[in-house]
Short mmCIF file of C-alpha atoms (C1' of nucleotides) in Angstrom, two decimals:
data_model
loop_
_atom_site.label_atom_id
_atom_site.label_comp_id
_atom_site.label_asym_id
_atom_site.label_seq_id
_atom_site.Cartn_x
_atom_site.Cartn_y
_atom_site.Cartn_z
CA UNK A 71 -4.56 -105.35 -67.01
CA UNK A 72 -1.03 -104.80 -68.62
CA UNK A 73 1.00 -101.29 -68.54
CA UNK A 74 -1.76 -98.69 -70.39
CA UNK A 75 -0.18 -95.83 -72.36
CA UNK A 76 -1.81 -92.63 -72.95
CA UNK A 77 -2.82 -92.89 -76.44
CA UNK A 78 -3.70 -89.19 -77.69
CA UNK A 79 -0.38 -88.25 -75.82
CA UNK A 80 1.98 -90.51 -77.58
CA UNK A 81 0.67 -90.04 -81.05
CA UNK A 82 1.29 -86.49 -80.44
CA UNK A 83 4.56 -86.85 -79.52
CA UNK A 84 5.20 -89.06 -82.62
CA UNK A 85 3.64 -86.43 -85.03
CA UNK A 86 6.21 -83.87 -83.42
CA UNK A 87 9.06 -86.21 -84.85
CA UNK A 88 7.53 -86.88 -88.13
CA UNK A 89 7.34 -83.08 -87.93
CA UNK A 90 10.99 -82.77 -87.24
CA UNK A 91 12.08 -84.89 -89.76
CA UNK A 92 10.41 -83.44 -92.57
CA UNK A 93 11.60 -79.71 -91.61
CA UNK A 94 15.17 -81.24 -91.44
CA UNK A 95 14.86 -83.37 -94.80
CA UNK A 96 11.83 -83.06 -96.53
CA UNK A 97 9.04 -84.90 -96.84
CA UNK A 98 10.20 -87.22 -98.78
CA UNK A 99 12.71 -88.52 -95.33
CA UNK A 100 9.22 -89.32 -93.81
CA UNK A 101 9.16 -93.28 -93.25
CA UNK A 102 8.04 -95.24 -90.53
CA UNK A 103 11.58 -96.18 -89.85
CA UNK A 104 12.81 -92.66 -89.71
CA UNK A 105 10.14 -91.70 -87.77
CA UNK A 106 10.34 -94.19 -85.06
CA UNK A 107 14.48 -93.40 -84.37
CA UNK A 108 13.11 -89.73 -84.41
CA UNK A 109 10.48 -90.88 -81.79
CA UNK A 110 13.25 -92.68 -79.62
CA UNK A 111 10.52 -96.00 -80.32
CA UNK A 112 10.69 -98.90 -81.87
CA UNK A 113 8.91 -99.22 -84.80
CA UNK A 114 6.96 -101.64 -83.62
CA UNK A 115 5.87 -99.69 -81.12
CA UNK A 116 4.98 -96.65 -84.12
CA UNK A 117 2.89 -98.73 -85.97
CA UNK A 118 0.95 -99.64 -82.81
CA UNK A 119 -0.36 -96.71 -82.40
CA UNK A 120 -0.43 -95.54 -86.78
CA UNK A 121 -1.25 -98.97 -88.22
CA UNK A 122 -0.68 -97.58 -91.72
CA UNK A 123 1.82 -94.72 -92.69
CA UNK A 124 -0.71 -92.95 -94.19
CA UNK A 125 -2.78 -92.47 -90.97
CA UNK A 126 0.60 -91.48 -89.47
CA UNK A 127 1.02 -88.58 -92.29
CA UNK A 128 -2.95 -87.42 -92.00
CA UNK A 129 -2.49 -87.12 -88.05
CA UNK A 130 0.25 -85.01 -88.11
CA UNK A 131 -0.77 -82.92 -90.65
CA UNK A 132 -3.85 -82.53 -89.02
CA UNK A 133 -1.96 -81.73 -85.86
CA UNK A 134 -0.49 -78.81 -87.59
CA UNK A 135 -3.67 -76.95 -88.11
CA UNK A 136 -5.22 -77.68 -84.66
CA UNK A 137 -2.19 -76.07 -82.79
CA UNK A 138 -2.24 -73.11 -84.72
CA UNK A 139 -5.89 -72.67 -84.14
CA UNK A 140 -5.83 -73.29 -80.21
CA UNK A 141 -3.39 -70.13 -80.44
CA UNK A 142 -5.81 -68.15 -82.83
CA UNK A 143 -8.33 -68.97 -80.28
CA UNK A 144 -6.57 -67.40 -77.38
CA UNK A 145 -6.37 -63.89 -78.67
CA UNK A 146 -10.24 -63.67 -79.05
CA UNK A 147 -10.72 -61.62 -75.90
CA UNK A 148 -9.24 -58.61 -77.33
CA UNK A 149 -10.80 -55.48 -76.80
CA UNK A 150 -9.15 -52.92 -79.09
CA UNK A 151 -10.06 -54.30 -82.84
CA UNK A 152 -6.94 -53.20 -84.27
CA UNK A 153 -4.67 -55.13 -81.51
CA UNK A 154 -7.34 -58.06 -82.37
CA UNK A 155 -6.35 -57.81 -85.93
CA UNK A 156 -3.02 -57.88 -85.81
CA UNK A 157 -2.62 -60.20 -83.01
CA UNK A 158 -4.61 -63.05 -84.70
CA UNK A 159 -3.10 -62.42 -88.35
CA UNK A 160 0.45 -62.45 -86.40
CA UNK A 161 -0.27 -66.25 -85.54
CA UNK A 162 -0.83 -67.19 -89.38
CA UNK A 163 2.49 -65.84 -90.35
CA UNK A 164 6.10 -67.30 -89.73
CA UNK A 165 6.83 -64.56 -87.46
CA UNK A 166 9.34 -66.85 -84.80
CA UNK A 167 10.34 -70.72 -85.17
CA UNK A 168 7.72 -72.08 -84.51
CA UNK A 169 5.14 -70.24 -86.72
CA UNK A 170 7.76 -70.74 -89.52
CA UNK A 171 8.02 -74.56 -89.15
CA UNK A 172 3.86 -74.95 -89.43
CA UNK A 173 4.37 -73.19 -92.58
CA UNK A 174 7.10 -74.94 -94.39
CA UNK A 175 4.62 -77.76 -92.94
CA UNK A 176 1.88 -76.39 -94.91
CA UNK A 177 3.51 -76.14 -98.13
CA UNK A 178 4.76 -79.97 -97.83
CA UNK A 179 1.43 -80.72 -97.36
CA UNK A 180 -0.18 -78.82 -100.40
CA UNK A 181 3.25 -80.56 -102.22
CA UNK A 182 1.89 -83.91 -101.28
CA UNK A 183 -1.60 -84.25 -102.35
CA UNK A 184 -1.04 -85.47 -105.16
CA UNK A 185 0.89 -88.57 -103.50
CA UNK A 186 -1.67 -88.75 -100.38
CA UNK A 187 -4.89 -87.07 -101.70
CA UNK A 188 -6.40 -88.10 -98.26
CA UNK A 189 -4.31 -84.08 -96.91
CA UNK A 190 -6.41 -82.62 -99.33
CA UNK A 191 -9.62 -82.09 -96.74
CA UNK A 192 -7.09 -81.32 -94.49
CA UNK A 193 -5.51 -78.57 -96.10
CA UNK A 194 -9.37 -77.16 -97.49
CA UNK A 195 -10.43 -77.23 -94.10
CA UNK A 196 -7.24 -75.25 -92.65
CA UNK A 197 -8.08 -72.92 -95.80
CA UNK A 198 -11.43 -72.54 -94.79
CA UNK A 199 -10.71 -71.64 -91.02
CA UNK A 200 -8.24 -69.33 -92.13
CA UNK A 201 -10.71 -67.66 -94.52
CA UNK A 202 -13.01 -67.11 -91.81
CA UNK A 203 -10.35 -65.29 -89.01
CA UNK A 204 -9.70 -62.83 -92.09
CA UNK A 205 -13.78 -62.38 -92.34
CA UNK A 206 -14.12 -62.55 -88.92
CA UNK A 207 -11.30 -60.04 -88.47
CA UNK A 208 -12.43 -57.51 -91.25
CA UNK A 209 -16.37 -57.70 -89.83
CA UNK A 210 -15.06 -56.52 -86.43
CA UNK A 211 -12.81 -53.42 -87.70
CA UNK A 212 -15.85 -52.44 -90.17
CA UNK A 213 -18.28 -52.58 -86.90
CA UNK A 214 -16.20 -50.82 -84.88
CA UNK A 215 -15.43 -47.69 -88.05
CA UNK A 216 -12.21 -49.07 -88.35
CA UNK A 217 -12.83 -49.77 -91.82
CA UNK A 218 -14.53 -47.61 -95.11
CA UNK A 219 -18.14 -48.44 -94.29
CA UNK A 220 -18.64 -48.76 -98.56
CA UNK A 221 -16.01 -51.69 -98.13
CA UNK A 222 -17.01 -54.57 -99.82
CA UNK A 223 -16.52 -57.31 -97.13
CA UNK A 224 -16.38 -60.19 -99.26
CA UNK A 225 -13.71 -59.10 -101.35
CA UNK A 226 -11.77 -57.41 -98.58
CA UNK A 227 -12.03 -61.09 -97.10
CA UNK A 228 -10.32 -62.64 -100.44
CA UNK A 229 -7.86 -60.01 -100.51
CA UNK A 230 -6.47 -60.15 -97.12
CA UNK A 231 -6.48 -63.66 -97.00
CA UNK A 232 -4.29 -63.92 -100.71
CA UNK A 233 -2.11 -61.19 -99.15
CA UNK A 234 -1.85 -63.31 -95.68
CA UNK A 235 -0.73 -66.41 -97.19
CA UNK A 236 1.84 -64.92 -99.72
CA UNK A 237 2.98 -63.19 -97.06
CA UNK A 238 3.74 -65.96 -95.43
CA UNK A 239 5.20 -67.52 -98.26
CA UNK A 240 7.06 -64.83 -98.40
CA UNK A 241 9.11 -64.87 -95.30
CA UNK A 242 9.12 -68.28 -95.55
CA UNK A 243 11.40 -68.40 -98.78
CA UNK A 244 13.02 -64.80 -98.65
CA UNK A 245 16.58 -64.73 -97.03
CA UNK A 246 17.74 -62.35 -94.45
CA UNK A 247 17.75 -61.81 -90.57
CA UNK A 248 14.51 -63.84 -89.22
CA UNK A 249 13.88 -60.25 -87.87
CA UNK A 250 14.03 -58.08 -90.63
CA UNK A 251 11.88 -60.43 -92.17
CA UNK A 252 9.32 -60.15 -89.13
CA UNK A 253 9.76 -56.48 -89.02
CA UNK A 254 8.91 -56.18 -93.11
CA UNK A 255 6.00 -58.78 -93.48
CA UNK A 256 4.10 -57.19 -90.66
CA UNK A 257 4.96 -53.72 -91.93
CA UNK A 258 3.28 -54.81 -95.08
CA UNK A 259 0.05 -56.15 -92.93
CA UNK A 260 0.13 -53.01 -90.92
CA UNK A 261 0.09 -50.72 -94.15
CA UNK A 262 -2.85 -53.00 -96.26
CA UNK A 263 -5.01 -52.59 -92.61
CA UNK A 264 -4.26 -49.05 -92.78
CA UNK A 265 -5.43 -48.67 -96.31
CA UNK A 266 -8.57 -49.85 -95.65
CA UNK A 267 -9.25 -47.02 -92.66
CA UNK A 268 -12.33 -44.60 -93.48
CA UNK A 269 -11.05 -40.81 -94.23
CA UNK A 270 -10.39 -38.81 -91.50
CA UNK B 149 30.90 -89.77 -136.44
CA UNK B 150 28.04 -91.92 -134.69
CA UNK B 151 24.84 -90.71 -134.48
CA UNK B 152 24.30 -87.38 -132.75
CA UNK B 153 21.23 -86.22 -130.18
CA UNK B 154 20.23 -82.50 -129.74
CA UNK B 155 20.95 -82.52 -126.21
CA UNK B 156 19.30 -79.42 -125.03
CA UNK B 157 15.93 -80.36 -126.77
CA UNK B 158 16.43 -83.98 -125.60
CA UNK B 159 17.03 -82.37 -121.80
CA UNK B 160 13.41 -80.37 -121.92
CA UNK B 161 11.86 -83.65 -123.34
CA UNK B 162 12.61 -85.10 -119.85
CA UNK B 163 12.29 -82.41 -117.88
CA UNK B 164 8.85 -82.03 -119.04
CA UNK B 165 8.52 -85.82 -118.23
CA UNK B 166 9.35 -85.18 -114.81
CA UNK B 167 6.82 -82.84 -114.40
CA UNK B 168 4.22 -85.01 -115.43
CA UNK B 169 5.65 -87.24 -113.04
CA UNK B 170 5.14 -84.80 -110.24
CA UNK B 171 1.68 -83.41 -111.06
CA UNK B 172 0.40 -86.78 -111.04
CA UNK B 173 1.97 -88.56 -108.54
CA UNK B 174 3.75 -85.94 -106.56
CA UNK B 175 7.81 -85.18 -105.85
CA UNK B 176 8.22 -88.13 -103.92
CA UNK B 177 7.77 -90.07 -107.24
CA UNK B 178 10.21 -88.35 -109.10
CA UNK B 179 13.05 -91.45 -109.55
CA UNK B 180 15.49 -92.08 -112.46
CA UNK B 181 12.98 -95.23 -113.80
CA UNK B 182 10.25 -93.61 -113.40
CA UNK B 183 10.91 -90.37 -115.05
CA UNK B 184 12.58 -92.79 -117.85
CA UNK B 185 9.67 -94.52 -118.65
CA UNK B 186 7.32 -91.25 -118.70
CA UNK B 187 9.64 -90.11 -121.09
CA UNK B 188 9.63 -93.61 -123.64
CA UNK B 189 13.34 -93.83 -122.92
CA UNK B 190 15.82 -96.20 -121.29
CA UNK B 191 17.20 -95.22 -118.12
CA UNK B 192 21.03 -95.26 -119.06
CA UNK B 193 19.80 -92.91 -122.26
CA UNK B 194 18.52 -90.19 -118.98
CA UNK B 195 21.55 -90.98 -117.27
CA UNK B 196 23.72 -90.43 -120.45
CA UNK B 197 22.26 -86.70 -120.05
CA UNK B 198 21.56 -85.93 -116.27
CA UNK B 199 24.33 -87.34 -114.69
CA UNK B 200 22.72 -87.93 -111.24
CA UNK B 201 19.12 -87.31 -110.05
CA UNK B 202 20.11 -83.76 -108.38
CA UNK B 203 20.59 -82.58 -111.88
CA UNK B 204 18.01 -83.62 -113.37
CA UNK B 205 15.71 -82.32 -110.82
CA UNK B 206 17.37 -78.65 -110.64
CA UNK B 207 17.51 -78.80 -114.65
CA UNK B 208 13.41 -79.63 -114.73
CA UNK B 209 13.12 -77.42 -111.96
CA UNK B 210 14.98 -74.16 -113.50
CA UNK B 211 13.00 -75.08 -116.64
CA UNK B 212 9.94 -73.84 -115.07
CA UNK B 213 10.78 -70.82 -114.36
CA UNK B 214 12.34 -70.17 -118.03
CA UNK B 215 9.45 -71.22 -119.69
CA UNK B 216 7.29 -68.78 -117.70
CA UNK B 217 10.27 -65.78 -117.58
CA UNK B 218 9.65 -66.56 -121.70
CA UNK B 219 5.80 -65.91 -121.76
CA UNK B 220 6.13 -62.95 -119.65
CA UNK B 221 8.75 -60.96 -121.38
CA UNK B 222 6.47 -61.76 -124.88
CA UNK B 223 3.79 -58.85 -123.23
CA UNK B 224 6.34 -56.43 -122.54
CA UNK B 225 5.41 -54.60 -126.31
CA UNK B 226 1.81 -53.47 -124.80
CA UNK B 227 0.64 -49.93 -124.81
CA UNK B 228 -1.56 -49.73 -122.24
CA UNK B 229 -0.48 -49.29 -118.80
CA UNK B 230 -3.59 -51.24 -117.13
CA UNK B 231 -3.59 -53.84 -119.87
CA UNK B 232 0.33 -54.14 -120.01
CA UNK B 233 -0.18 -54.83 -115.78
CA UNK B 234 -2.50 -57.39 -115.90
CA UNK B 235 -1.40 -59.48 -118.86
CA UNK B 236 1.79 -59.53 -116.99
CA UNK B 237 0.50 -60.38 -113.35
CA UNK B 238 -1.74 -62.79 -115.08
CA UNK B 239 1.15 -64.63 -116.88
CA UNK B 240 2.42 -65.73 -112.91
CA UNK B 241 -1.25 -66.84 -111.80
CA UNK B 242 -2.34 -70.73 -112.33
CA UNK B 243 -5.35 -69.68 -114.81
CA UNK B 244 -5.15 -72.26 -116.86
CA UNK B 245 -3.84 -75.51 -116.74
CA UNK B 246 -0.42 -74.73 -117.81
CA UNK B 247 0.21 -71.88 -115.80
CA UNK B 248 -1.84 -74.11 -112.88
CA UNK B 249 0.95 -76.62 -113.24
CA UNK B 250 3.49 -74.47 -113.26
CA UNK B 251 2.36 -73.50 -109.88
CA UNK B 252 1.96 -76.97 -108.63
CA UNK B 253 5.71 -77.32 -109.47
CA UNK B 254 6.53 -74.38 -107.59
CA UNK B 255 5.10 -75.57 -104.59
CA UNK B 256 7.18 -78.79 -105.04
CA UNK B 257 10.05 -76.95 -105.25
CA UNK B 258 9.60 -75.31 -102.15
CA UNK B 259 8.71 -78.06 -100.20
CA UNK B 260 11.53 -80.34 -101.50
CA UNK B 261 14.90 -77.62 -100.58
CA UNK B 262 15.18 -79.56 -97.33
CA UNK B 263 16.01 -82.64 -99.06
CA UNK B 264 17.72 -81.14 -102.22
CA UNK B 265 19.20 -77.46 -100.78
CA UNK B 266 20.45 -76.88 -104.77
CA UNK B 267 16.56 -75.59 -105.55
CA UNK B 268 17.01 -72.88 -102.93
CA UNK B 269 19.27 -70.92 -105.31
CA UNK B 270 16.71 -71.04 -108.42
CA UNK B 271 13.81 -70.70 -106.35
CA UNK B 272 15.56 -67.09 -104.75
CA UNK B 273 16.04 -66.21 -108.77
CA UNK B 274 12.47 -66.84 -109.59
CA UNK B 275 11.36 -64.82 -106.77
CA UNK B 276 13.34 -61.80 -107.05
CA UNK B 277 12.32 -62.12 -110.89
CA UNK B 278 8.83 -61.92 -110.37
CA UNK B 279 9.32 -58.87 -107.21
CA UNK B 280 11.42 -57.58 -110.51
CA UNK B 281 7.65 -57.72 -112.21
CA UNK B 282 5.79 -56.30 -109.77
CA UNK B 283 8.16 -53.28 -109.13
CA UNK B 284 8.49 -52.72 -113.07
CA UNK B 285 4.66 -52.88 -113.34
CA UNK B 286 4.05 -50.78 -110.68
CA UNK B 287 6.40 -48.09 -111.98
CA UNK B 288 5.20 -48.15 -115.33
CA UNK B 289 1.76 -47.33 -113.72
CA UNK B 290 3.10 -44.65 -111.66
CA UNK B 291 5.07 -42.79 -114.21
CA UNK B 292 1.68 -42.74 -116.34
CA UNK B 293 -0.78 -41.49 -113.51
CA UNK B 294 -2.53 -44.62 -112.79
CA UNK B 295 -1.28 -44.98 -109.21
CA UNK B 296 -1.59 -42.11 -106.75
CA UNK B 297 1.40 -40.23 -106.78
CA UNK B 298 2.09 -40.15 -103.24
CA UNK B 299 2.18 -44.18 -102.96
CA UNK B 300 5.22 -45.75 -101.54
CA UNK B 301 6.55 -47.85 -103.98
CA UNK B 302 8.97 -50.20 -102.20
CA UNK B 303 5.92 -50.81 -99.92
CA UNK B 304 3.78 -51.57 -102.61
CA UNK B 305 5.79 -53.85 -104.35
CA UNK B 306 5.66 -56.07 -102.02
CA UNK B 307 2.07 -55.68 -100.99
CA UNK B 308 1.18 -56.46 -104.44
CA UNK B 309 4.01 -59.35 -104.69
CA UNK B 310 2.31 -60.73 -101.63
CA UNK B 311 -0.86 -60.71 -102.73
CA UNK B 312 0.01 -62.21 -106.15
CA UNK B 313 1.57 -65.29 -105.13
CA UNK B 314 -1.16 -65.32 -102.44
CA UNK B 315 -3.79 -65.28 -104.79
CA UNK B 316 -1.95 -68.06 -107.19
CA UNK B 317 -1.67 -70.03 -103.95
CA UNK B 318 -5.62 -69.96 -103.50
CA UNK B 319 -5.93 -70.48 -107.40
CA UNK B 320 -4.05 -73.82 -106.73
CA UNK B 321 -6.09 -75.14 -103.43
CA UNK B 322 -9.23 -73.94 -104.00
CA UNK B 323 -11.95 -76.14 -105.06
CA UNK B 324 -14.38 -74.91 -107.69
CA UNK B 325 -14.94 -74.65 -111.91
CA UNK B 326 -11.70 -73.33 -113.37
CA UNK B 327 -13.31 -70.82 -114.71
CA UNK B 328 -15.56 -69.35 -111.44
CA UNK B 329 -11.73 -69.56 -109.86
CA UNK B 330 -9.69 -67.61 -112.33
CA UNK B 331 -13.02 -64.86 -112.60
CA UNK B 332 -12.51 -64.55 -109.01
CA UNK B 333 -8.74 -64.43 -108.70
CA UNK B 334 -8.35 -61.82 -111.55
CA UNK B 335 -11.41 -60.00 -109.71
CA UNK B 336 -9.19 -59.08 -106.46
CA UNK B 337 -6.35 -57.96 -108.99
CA UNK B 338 -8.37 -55.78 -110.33
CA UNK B 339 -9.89 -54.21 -107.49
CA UNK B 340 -6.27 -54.08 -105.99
CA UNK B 341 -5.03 -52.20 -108.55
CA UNK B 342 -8.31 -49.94 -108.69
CA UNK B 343 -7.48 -49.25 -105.02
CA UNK B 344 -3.90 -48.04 -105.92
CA UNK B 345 -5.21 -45.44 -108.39
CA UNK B 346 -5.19 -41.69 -107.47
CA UNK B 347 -8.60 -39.73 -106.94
CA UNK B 348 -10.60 -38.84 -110.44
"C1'" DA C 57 1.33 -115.62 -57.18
"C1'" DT C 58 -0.90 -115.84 -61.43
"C1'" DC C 59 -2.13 -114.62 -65.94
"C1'" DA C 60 -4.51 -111.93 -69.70
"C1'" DC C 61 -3.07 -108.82 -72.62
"C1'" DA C 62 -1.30 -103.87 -73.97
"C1'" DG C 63 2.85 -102.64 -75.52
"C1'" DT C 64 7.56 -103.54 -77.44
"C1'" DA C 65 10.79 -105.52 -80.48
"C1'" DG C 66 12.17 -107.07 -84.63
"C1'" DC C 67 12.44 -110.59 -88.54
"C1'" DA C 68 10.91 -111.38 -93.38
"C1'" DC C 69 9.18 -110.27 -97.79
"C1'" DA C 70 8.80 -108.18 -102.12
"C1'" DG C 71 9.52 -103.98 -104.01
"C1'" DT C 72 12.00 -99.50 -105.25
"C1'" DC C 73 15.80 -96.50 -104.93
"C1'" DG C 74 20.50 -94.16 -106.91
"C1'" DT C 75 24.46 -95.24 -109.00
"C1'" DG C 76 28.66 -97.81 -110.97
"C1'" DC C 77 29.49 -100.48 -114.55
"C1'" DT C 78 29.83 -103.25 -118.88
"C1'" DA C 79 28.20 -104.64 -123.42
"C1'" DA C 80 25.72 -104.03 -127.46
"C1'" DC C 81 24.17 -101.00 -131.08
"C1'" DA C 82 24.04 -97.74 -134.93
"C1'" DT C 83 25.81 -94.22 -137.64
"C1'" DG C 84 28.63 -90.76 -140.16
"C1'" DG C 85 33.38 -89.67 -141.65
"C1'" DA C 86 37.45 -92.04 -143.65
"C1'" DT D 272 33.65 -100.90 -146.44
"C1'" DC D 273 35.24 -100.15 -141.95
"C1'" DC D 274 35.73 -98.37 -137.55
"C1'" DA D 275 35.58 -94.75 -133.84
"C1'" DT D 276 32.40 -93.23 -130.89
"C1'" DG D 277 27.86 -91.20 -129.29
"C1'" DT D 278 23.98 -93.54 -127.70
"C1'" DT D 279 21.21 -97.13 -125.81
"C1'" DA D 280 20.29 -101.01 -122.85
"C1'" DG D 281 20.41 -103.13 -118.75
"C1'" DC D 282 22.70 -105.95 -114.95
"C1'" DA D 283 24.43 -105.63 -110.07
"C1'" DC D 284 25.00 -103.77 -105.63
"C1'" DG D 285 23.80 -102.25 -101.15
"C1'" DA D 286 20.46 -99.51 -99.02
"C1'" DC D 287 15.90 -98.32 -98.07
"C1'" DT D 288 10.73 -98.71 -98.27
"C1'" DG D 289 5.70 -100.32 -96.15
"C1'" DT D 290 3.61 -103.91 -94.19
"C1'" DG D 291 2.45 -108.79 -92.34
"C1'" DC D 292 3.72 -111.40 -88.81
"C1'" DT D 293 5.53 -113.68 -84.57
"C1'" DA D 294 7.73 -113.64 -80.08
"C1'" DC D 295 8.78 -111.43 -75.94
"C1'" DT D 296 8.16 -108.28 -71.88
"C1'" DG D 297 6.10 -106.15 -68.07
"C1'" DT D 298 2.21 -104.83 -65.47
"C1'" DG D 299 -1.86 -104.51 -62.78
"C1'" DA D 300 -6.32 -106.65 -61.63
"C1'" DT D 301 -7.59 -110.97 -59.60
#
DNA sequence: ATCACAGTAGCACAGTCGTGCTAACATGGA
DNA sequence: TCCATGTTAGCACGACTGTGCTACTGTGAT
């Protein structure tokens, strides 16, 4: 048997570069050549492993969305609902670097469905996992009275989540210090949650 | 005197070729031939008028955001607070398909500022235009009664901002009739605004 | 030591790209 | 009628693209 690579590993670490190119030029840099230099591989040795470009593109979009989740995931022992709240709405907002670039990742891929409709059930299934931490999130403040018990959940859900994502549009595209930005979108979160708080 | 070309009309001819370019095959495919032969012209006639690609992208680009400035301003004559608000927010939400285009091209133009940094500048116009909406809307509502008087305007300008472009941002990904999508969309600005209003 | 074969490297092809450039064309004022 | 000139048409260049393909390398089980 001849030298055997870890396969999940290195196709990870070549959806990081395609990931790094496109924050540093656009999608549009994306190429297998690109890529590969970005890699330190040969490309050859990229096309090994992502026979076509377009299964290289679908991976690492794909990639996106399962990283943020495995740190969505990680918050769920929470006790105090509001700390729950805001710590797993936090994650789906550019708050630091790294949150940031999985957004401007996001928008390229909504900008390039029409070029590679296969990130289209990507990007609906993101949506719908998103969808369901705001539900998810909402259902545990109204259980707990942190929330107007004639709330209407479903709404409340469609709301939050349209005010989530153009929030994170938001400090995506605004200028300023990275945290005055932080320090304004999540004063904006903080305020909507508060809204939604039975009298006292 | 040879024959003479309207330039600015013959500039929004192509412009609106490239954006038929990009809504059906995406940014990527935005290239001096092909945008020449969308538009039934010769490519040294597009290069006679845009110069280099940059301009005619950030020309097509800015165009956008005129055309949509245009249809706004034409609601400013309304009456009614409530109804002046929502034609107004509606103008800036993909209900139909012009408006749904418009938004596609948005999103294009914020994915593509990596590669062409000269969008940044009219994509920071369009935004603080439409926060420009929002406050002036929100204002107008105030100074008649229809918000509650102790509401903190800053705050809720861009709450509402947030959830606007949020909300055209679902518009555009979700899947669905037309229709069921913009009933729902203008259903959470409604209830948004309802929320703001002060105690009967 | 041998050798099957996963992995690496890269050439070749046909196509597209942006842009510099020249040449033809057509038209309105003289 | 004639010509200056705005407009159109398109060739040429070097660079880049995705993909098919072959040749080489190194390793680990036999």
């Amino acid at each position: 048997m001849p030298k055997l690579i870890d396969h999940e590993h290195r196709r990870e670490e070549i959806a990081e570069a395609v990931w790094r190119v496109i924050l540093r030029e656009g999608v549009g840099a994306v190429s297998v050549r690109t890529v590969a230099a970005e890699a330190n591989l040969a490309v050859g040795s990229v096309r090994h492993v992502f026979p076509s470009k377009k299964e290289l593109l679908e991976f690492s979009m794909a990639l996106v969305h399962a990283r943020a989740r495995e740190r969505v995931v990680r918050h769920t022992g929470l006790h105090d609902p509001r700390e729950l709240a805001e710590a797993i709405l936090h994650e789906l907002l550019p708050l630091d670097s790294t949150r940031r670039a999985e957004m401007e990742l996001e928008v390229a891929i909504i900008a390039e469905t029409p070029a590679h409709p296969g990130l289209r059930a990507i990007q609906e299934e993101a949506h719908r996992g998103v969808r369901a931490a705001c539900h998810g999130v909402l259902r545990h403040l109204l259980d707990r009275g942190r929330v107007h018990p004639d709330a209407d959940l479903d709404a409340e859900t469609l709301r939050l989540h349209a005010l989530l994502d153009g929030l994170a549009l938001h400090a995506l595209t605004s200028e300023g210090a990275p945290e005055a930005v932080a320090e304004r979108t999540t004063g904006v979160l903080r305020a909507h949650l508060d809204s939604l708080r039975p009298p006292a």
